[in-house]
Tab-separated table of C-alpha atoms in Angstrom:
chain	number	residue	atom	x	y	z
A	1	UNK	CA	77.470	79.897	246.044
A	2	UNK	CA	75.465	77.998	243.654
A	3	UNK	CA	75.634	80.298	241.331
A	4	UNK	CA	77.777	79.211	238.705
A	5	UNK	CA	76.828	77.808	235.318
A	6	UNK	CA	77.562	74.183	235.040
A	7	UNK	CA	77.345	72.527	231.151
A	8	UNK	CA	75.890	69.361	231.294
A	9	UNK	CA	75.731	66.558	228.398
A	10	UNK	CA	73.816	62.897	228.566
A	11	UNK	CA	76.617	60.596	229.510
A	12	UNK	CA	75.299	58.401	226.405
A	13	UNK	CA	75.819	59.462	222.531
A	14	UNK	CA	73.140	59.129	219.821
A	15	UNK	CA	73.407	56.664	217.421
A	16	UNK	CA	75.939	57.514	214.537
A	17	UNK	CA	74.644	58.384	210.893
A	18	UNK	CA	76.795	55.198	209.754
A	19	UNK	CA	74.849	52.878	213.050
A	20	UNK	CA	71.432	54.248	211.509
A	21	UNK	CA	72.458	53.407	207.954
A	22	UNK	CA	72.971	49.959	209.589
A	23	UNK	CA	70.024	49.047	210.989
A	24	UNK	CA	67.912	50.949	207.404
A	25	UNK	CA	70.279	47.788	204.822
A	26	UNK	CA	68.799	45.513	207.966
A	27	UNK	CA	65.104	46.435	207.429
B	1	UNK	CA	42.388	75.412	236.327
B	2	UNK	CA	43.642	77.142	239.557
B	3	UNK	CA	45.721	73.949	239.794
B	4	UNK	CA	47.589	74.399	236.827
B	5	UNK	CA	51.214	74.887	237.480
B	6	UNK	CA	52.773	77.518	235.266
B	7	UNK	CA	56.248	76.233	235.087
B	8	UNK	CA	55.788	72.552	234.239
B	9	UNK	CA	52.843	74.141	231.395
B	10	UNK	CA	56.084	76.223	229.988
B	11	UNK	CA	58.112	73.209	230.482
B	12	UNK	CA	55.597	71.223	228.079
B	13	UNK	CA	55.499	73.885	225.747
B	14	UNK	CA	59.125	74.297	225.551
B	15	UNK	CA	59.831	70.873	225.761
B	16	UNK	CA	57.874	69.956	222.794
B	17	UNK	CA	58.833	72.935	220.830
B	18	UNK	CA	62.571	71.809	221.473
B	19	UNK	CA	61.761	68.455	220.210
B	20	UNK	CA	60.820	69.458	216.996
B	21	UNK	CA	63.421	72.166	216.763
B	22	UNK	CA	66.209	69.619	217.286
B	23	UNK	CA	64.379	66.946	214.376
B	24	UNK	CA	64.322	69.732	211.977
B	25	UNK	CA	67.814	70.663	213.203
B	26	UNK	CA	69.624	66.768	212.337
B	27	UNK	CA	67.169	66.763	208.935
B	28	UNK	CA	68.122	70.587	207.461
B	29	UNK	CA	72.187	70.250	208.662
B	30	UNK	CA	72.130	66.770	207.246
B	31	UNK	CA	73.377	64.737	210.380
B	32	UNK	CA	71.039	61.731	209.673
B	33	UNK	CA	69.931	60.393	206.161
B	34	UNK	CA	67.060	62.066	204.794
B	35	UNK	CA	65.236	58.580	204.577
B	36	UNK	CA	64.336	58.291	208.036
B	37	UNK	CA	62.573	61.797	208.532
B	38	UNK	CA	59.072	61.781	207.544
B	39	UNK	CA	56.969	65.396	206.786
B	40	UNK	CA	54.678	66.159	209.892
B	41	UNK	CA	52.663	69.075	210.631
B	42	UNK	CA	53.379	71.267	213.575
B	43	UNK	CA	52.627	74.525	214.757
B	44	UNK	CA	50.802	74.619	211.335
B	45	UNK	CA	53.926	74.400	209.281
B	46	UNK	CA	55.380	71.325	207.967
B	47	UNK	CA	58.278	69.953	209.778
B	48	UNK	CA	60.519	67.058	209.555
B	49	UNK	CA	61.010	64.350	211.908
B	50	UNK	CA	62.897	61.015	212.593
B	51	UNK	CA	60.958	57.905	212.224
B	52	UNK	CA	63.804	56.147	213.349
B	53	UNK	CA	62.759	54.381	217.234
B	54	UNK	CA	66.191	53.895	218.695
B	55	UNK	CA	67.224	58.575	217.653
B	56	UNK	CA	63.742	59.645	218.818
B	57	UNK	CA	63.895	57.524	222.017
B	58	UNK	CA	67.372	59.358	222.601
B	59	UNK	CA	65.887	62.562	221.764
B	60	UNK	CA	62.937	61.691	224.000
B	61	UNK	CA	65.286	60.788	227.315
B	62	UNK	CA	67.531	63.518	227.042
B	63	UNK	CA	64.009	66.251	226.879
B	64	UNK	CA	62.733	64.205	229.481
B	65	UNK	CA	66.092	64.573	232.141
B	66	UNK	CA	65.786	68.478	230.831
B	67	UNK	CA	61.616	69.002	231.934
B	68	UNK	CA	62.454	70.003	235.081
B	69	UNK	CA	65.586	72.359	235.044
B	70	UNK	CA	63.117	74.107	233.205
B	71	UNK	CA	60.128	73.803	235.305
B	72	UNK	CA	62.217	75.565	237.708
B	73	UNK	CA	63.947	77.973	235.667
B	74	UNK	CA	66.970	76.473	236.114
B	75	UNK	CA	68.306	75.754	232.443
B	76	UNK	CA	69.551	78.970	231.129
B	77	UNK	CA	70.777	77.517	227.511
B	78	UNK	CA	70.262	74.678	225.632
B	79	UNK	CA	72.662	74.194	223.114
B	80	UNK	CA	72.266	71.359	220.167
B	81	UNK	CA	75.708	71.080	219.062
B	82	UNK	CA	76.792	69.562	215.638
B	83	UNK	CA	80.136	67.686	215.954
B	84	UNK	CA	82.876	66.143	212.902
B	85	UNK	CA	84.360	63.060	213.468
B	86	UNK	CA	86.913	64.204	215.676
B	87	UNK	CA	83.898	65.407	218.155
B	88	UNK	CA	85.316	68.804	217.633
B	89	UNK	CA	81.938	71.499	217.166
B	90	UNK	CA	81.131	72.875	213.903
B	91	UNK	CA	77.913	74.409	214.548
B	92	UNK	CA	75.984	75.404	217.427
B	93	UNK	CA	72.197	76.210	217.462
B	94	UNK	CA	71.894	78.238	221.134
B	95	UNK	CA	68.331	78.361	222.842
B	96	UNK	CA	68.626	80.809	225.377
B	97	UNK	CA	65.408	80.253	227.368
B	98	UNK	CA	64.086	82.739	230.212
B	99	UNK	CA	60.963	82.370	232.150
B	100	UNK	CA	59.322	85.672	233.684
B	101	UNK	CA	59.860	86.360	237.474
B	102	UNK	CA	58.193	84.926	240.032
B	103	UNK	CA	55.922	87.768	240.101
B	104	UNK	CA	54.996	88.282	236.766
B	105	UNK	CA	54.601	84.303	236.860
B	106	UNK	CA	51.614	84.542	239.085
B	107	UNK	CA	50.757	88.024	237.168
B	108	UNK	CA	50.283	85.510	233.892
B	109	UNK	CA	49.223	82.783	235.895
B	110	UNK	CA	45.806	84.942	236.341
B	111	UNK	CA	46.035	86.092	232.760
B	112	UNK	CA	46.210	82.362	231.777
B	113	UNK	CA	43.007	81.201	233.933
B	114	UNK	CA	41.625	84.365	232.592
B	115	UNK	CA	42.212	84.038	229.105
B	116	UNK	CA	40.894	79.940	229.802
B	117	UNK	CA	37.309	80.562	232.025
B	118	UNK	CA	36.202	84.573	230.149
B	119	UNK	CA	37.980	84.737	226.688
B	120	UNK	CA	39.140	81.418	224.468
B	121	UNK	CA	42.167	79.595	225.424
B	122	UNK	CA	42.143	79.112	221.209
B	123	UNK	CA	43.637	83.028	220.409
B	124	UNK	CA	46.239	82.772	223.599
B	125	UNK	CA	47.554	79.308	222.435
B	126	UNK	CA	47.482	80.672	219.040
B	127	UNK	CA	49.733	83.195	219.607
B	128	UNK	CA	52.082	81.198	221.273
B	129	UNK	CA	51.740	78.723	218.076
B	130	UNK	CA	52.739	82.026	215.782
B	131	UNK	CA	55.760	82.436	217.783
B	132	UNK	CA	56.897	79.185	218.149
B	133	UNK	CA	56.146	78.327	214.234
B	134	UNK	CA	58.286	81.688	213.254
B	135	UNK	CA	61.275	79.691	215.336
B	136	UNK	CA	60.685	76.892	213.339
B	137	UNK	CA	60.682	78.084	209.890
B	138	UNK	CA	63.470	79.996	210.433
B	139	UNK	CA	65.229	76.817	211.384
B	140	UNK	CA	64.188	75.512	208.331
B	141	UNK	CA	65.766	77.805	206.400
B	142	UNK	CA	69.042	78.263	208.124
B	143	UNK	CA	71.200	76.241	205.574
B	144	UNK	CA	70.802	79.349	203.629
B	145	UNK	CA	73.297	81.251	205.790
B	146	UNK	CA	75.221	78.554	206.976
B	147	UNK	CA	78.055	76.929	205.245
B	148	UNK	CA	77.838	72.866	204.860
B	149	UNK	CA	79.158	70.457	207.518
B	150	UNK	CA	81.677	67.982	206.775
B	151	UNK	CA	80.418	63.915	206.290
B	152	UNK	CA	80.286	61.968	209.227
B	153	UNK	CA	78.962	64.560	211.866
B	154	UNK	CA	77.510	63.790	214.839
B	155	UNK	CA	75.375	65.979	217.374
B	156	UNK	CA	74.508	66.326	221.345
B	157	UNK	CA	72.570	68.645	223.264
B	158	UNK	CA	74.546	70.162	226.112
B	159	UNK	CA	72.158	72.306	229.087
B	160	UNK	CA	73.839	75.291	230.353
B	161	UNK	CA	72.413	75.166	234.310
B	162	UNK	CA	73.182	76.813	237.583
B	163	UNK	CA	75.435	74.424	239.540
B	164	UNK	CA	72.736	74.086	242.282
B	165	UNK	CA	70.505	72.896	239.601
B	166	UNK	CA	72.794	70.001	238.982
B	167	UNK	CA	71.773	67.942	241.974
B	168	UNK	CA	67.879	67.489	240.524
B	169	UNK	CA	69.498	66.284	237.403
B	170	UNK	CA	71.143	63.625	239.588
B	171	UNK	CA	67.776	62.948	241.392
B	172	UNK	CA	66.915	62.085	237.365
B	173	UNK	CA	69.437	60.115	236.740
B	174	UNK	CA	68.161	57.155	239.492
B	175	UNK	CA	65.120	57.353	237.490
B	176	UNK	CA	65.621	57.246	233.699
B	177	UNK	CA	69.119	55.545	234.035
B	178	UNK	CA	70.060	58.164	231.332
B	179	UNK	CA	73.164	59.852	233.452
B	180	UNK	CA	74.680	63.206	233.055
B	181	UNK	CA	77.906	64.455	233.096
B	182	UNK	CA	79.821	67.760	233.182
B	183	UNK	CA	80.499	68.171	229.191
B	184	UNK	CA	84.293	69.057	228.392
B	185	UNK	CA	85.918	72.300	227.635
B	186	UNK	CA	86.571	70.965	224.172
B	187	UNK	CA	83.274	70.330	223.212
B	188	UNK	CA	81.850	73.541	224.273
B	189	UNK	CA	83.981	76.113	222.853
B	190	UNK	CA	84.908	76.559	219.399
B	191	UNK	CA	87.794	79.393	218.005
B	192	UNK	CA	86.693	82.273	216.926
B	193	UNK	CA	83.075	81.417	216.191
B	194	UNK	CA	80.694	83.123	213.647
B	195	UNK	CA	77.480	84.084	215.293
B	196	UNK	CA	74.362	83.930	213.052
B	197	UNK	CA	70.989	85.605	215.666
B	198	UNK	CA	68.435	83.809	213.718
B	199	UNK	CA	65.427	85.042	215.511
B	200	UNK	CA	64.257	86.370	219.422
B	201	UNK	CA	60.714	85.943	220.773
B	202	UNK	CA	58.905	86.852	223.759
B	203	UNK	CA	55.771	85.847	224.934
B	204	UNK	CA	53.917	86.296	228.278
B	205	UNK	CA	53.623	82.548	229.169
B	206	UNK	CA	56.909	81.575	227.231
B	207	UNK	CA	60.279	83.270	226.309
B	208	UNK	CA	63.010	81.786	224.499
B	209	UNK	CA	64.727	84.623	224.393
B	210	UNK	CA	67.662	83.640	221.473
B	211	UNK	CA	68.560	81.553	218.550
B	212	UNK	CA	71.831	81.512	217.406
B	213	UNK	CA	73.645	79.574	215.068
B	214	UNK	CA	77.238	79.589	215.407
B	215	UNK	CA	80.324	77.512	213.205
B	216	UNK	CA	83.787	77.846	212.955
């Protein structure tokens, strides 16, 4: 019908707390 | 002004308000290091958010692909979901979002040019402002009630949407290159939940009907 609830997520993940921590020592 | 289109000016609205909401969100539950939020002002209160490109950029896409389920009313919840490192969910902050009806859309619609060509646009956007900033501080207050997360979380926003909504969020997808998918059971249900309402408000040009925190 249409009418049904779908639950959608981007496909993609943020970046981690450890890949952020990263690229902070690189600065 | 007769121009203006009432959904995509709640969509801004919304849209912006949900951006801060989920900045202060990763800052106050501690999913990011402190270091890379920086104090702003918004809706007159201060607020923190990410200086860090690569987070708001992913913040950015994912509010963008969302604009127009809610333009057209057609994103009932969204749901910023706090994850440990097993990607189970430990906390859930739920925006239930409702637009008026179609009728009372046009009803406000007139209000809005009213309030904008005889009275000041200032007191109706203000009021909007005081509802949005009561959102916000409660959000940045929530910690109080809530019990800490475990190191190493993680966090993603899932959009609860009617399934004949899901084909303009493919129509997105060619555009952005930022896909969807249908999020799993797993990572949208937790056991026996503890629901914390944190606050309801209702405007005529905006309603986001519910906040609630939930964690296991």
């Amino acid at each position: 019908t249409g009418s049904a609830t779908h639950i959608l997520k981007p496909l993609m993940s943020p970046p981690t707390r450890d890949e952020i921590l990263c690229t902070l020592l690189d600065l | 002004r007769q121009d203006l289109n009432f959904g995509q000016v709640v969509a801004d609205i919304l849209c912006e308000f949900l951006e801060v909401a989920i900045h202060l969100i990763l800052y106050v539950r501690e999913v990011y290091p402190s270091g890379i939020f920086q104090k702003r002002k918004k809706y007159n209160v201060p607020v923190q958010m990410s200086c860090h490109p690569e987070l708001n950029q992913y913040i950015q896409d994912t509010l963008h692909c969302m604009k127009p389920l809610i333009e057209k009313n057609d994103a009932e919840k969204v749901v910023v979901v706090i994850m440990d490192k097993e990607h189970r969910p430990v906390e859930r902050f739920v925006f239930e979002i409702s637009q008026p009806t179609l009728l009372s859309i046009r009803c406000v619609h007139v209000d809005v040019c009213f309030c904008f060509c005889c009275c000041s646009s200032d007191s109706l956007l203000s009021h909007v402002e005081q509802l949005l900033r009561a959102f916000i501080l409660k959000i940045s207050v929530c910690d109080a009630v809530l019990n800490n997360n475990p190191p190493g979380c993680s966090f993603s926003v899932l959009v609860h949407t009617r399934e004949a909504a899901t084909r303009s969020m493919e129509k997105v997808q060619v555009i952005k290159d930022f896909p969807w998918i249908v999020a799993d059971e797993q990572e949208v249900h937790m056991k026996e939940p503890r629901l914390i309402p944190l606050k309801t408000m209702t405007s005529d040009i905006v309603k986001v009907r519910k906040l609630l925190a939930a964690e296991r």
